[in-house]
PDB file with one MODEL, atoms N, CA, C and O in Angstrom:
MODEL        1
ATOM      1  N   UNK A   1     187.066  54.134 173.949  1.00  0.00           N
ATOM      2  CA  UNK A   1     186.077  53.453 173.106  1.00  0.00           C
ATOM      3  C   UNK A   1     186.147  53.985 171.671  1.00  0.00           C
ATOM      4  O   UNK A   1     186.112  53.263 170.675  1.00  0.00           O
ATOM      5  N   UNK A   2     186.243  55.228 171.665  1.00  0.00           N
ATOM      6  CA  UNK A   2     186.257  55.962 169.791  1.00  0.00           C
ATOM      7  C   UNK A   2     187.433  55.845 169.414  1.00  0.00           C
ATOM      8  O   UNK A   2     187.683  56.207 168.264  1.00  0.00           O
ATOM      9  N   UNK A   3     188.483  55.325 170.228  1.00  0.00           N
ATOM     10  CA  UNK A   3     189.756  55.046 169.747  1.00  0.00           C
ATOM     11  C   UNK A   3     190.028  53.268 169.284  1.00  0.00           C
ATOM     12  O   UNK A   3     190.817  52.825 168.449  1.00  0.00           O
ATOM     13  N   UNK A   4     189.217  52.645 170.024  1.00  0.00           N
ATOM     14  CA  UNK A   4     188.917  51.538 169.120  1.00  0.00           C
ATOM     15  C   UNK A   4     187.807  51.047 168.402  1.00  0.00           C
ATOM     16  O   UNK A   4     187.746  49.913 167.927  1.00  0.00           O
ATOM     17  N   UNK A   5     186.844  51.994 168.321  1.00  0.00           N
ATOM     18  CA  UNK A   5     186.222  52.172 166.929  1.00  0.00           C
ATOM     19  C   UNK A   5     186.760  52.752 166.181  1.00  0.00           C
ATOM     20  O   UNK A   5     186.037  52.665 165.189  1.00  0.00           O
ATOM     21  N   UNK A   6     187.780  53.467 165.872  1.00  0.00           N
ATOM     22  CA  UNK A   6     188.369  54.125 164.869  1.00  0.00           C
ATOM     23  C   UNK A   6     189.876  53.163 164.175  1.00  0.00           C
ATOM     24  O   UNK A   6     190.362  53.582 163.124  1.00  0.00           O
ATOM     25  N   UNK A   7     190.260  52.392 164.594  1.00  0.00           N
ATOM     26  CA  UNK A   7     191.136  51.385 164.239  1.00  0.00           C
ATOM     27  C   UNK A   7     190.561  50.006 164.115  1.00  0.00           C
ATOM     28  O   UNK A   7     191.331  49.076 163.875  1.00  0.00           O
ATOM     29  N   UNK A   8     188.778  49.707 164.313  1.00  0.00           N
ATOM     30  CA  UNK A   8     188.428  48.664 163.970  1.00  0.00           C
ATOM     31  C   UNK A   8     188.147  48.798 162.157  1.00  0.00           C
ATOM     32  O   UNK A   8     188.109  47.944 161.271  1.00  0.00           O
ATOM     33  N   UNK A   9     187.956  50.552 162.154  1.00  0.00           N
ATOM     34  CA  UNK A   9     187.336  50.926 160.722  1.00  0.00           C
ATOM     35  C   UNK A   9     188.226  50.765 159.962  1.00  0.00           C
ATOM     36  O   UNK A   9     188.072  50.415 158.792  1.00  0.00           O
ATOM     37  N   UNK A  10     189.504  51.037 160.610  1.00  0.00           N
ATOM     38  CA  UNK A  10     190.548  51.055 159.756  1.00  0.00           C
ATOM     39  C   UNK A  10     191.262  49.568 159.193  1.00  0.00           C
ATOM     40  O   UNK A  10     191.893  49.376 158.153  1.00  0.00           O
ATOM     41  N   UNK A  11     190.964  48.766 160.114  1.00  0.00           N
ATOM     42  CA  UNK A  11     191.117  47.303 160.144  1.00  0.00           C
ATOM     43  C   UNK A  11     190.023  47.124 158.955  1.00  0.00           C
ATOM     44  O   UNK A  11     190.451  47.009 157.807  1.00  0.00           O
ATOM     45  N   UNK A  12     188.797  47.101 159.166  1.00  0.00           N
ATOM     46  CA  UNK A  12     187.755  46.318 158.315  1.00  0.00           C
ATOM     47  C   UNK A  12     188.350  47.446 156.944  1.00  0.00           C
ATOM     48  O   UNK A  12     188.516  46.889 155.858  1.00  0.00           O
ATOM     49  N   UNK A  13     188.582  48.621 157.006  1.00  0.00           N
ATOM     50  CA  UNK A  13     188.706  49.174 155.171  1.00  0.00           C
ATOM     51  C   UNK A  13     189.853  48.567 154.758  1.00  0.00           C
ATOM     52  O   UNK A  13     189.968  48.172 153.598  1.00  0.00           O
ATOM     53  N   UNK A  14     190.790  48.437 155.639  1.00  0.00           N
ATOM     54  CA  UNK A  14     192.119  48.287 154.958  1.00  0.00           C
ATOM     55  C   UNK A  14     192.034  46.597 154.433  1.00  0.00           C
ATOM     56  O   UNK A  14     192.424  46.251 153.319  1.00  0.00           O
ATOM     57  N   UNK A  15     191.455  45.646 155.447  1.00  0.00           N
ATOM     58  CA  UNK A  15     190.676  44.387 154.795  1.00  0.00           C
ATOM     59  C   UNK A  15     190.069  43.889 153.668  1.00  0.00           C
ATOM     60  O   UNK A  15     190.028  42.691 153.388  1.00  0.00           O
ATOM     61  N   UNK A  16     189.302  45.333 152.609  1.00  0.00           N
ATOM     62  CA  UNK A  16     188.905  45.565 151.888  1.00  0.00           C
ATOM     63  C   UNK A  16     189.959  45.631 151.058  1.00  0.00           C
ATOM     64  O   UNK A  16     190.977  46.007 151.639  1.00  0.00           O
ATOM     65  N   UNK A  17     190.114  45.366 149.716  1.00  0.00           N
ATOM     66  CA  UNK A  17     190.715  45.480 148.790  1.00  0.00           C
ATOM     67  C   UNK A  17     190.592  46.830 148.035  1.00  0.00           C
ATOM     68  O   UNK A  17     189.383  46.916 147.823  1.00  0.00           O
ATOM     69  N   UNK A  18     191.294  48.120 147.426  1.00  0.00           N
ATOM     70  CA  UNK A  18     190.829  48.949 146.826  1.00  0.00           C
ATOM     71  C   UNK A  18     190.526  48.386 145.813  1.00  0.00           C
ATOM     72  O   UNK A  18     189.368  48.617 145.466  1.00  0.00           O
ATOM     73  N   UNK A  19     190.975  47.860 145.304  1.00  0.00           N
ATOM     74  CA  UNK A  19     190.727  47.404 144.186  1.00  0.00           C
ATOM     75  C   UNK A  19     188.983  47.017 143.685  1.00  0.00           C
ATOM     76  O   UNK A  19     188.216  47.714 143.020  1.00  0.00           O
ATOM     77  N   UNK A  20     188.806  45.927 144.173  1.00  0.00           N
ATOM     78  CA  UNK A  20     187.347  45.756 144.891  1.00  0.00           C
ATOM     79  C   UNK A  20     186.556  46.711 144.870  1.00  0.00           C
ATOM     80  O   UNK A  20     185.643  46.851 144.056  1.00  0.00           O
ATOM     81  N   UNK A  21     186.928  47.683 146.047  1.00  0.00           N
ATOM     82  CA  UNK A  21     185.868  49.090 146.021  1.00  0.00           C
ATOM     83  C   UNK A  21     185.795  49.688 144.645  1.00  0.00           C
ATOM     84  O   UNK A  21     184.683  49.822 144.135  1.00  0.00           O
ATOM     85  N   UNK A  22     186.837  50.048 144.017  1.00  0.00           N
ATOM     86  CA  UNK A  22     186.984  50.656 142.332  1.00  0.00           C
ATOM     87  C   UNK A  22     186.069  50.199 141.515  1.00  0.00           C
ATOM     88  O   UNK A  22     185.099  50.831 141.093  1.00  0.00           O
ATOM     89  N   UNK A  23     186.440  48.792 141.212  1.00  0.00           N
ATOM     90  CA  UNK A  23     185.481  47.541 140.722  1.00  0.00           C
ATOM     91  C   UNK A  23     183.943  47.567 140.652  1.00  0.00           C
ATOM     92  O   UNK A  23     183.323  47.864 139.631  1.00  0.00           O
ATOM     93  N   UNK A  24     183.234  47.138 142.146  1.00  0.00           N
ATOM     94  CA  UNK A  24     182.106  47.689 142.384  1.00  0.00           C
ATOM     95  C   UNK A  24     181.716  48.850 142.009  1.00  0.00           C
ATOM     96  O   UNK A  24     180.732  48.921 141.273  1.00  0.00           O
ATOM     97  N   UNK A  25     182.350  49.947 142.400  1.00  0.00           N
ATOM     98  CA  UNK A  25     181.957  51.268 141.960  1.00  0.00           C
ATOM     99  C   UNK A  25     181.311  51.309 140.271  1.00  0.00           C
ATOM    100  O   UNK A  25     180.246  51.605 139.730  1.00  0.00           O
ATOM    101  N   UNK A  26     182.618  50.840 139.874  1.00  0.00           N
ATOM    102  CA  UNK A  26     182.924  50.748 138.197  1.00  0.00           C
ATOM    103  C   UNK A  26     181.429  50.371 137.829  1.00  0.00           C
ATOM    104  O   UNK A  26     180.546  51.140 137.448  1.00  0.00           O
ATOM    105  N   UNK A  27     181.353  48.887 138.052  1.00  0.00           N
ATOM    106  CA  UNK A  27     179.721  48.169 137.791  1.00  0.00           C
ATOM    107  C   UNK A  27     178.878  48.822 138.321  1.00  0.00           C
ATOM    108  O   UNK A  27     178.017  48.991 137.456  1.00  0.00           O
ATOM    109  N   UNK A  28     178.581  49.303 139.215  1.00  0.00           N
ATOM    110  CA  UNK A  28     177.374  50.194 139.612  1.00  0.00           C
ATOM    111  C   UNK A  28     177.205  51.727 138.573  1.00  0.00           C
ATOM    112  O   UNK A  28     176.189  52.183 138.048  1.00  0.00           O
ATOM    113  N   UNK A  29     178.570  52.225 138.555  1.00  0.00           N
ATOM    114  CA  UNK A  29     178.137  53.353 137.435  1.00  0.00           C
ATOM    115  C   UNK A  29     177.587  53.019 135.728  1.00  0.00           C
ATOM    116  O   UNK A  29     176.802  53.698 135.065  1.00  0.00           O
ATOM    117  N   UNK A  30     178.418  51.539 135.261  1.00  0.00           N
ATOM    118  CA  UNK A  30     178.257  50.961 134.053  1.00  0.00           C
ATOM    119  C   UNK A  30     176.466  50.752 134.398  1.00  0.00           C
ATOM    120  O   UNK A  30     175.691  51.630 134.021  1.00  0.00           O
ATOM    121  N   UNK A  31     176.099  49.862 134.928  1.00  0.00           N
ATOM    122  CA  UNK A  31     174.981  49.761 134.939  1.00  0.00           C
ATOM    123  C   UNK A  31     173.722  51.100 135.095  1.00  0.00           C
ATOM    124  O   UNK A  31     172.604  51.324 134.633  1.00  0.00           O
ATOM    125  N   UNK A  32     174.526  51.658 135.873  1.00  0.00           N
ATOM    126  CA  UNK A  32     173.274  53.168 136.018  1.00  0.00           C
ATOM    127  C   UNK A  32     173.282  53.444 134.330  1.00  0.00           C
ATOM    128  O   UNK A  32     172.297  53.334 133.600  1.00  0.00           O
ATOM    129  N   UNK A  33     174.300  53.730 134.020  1.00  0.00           N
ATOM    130  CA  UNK A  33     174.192  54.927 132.655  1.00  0.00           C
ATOM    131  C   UNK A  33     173.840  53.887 131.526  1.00  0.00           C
ATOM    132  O   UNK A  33     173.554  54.309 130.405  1.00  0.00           O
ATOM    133  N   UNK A  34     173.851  52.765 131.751  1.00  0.00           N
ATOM    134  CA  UNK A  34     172.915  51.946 130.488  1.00  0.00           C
ATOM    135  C   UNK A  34     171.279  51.450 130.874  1.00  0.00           C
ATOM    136  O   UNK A  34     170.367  51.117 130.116  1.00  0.00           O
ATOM    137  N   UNK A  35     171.326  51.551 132.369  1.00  0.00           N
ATOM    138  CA  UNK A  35     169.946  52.109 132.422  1.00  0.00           C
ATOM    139  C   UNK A  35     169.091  52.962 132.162  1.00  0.00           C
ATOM    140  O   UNK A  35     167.907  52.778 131.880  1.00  0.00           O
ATOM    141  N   UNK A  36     169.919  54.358 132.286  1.00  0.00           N
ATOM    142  CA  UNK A  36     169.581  55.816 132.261  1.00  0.00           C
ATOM    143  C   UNK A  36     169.432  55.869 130.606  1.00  0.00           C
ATOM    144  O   UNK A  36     168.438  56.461 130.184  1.00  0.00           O
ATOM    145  N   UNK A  37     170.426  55.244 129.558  1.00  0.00           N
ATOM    146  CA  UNK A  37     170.397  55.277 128.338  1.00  0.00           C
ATOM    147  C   UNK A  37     169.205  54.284 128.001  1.00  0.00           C
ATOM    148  O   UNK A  37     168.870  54.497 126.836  1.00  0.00           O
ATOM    149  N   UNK A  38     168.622  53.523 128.435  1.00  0.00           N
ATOM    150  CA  UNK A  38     167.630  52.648 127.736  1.00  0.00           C
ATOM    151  C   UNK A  38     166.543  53.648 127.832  1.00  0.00           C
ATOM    152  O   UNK A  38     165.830  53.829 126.844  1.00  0.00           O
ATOM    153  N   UNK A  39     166.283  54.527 129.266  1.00  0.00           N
ATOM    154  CA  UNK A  39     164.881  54.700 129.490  1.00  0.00           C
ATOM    155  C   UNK A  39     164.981  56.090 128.469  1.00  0.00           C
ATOM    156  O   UNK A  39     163.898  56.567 128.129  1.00  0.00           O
ATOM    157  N   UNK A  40     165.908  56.584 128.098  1.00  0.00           N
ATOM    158  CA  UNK A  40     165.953  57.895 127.635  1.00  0.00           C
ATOM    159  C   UNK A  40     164.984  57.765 125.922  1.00  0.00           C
ATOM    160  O   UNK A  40     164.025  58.345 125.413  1.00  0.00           O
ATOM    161  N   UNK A  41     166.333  56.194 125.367  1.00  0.00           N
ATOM    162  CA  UNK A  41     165.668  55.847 124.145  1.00  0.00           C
ATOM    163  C   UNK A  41     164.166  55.094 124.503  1.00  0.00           C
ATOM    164  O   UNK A  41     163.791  54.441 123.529  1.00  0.00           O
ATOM    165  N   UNK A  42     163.534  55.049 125.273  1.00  0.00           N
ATOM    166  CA  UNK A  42     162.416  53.990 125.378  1.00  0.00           C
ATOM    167  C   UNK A  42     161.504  55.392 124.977  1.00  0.00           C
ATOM    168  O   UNK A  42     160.484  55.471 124.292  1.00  0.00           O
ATOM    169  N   UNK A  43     162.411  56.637 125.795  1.00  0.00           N
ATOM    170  CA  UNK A  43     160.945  57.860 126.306  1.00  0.00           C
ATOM    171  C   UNK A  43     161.313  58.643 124.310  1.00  0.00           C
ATOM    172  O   UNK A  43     160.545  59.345 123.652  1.00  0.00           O
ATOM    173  N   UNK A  44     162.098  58.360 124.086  1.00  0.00           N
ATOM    174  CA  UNK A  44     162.400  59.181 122.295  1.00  0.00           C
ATOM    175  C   UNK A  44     161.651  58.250 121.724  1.00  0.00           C
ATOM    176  O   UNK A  44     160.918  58.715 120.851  1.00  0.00           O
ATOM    177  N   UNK A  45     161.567  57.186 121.879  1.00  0.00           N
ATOM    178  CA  UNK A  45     160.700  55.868 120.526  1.00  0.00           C
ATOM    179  C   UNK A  45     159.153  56.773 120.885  1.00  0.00           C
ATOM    180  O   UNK A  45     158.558  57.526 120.114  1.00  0.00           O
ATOM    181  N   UNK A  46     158.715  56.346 122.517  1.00  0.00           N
ATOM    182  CA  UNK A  46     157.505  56.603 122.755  1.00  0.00           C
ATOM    183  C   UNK A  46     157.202  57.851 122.273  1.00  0.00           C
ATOM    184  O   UNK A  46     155.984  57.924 122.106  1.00  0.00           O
ATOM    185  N   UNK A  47     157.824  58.967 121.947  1.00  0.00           N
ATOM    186  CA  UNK A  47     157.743  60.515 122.010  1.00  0.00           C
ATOM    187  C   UNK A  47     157.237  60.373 120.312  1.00  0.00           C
ATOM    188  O   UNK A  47     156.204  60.916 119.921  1.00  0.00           O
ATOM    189  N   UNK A  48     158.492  59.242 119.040  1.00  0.00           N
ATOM    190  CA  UNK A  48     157.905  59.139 117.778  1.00  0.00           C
ATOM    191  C   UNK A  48     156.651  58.804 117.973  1.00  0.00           C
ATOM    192  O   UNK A  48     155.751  59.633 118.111  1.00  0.00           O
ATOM    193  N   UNK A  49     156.462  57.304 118.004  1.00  0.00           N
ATOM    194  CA  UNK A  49     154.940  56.923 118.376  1.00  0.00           C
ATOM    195  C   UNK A  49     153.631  57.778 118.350  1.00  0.00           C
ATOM    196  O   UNK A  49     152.697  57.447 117.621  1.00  0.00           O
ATOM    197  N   UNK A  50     153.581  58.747 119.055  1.00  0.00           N
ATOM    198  CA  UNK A  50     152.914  59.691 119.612  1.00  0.00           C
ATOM    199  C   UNK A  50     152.487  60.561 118.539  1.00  0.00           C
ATOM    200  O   UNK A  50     151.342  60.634 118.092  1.00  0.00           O
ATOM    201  N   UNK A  51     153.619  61.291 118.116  1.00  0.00           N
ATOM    202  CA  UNK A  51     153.925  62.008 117.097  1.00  0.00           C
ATOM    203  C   UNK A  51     152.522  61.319 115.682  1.00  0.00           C
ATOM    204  O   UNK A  51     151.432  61.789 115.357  1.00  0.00           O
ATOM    205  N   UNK A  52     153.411  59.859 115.119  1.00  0.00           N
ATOM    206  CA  UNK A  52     153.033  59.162 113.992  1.00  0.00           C
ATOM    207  C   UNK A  52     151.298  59.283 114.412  1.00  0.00           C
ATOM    208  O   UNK A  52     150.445  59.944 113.820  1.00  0.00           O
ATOM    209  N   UNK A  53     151.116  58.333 115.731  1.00  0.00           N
ATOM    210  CA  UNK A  53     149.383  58.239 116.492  1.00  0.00           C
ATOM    211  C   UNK A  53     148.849  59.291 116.088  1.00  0.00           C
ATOM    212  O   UNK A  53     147.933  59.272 115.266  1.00  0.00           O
ATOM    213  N   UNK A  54     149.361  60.438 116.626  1.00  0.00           N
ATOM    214  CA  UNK A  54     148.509  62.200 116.604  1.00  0.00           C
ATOM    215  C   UNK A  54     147.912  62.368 115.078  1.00  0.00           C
ATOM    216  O   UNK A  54     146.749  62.578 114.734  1.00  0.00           O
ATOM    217  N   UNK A  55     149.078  62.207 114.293  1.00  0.00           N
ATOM    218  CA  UNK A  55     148.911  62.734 112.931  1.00  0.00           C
ATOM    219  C   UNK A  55     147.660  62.414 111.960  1.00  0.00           C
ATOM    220  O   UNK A  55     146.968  63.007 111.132  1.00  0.00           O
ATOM    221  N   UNK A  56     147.831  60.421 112.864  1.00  0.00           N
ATOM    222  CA  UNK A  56     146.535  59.575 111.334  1.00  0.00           C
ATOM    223  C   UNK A  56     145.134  60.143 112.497  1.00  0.00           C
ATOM    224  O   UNK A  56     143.959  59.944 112.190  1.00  0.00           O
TER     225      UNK A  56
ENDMDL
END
């Protein structure tokens, strides 16, 4: 039985394109780190804001 679960895995990855997997990967990291970069500048604007608010 673990001997043909282990060549079905290999069937369904090798089915898979690497390419594909790379790809996906690629877009999932592009998207994190321009997420991660928006909220960073959202939390620096809000941090001026604050700053300018406090002062008047």
């Amino acid at each position: 039985m673990k001997r043909f679960e282990m060549k079905a895995a290999g069937t369904f990855l090798s089915g898979i394109p690497a390419c594909m997997v790379i790809l996906s990967i690629g877009v999932v990291l592009t998207t994190w780190a321009s997420w991660y970069n928006n909220t960073l500048e959202r939390r620096a604007l809000l941090d001026d804001f604050q700053h300018v608010f406090w002062r008047k």
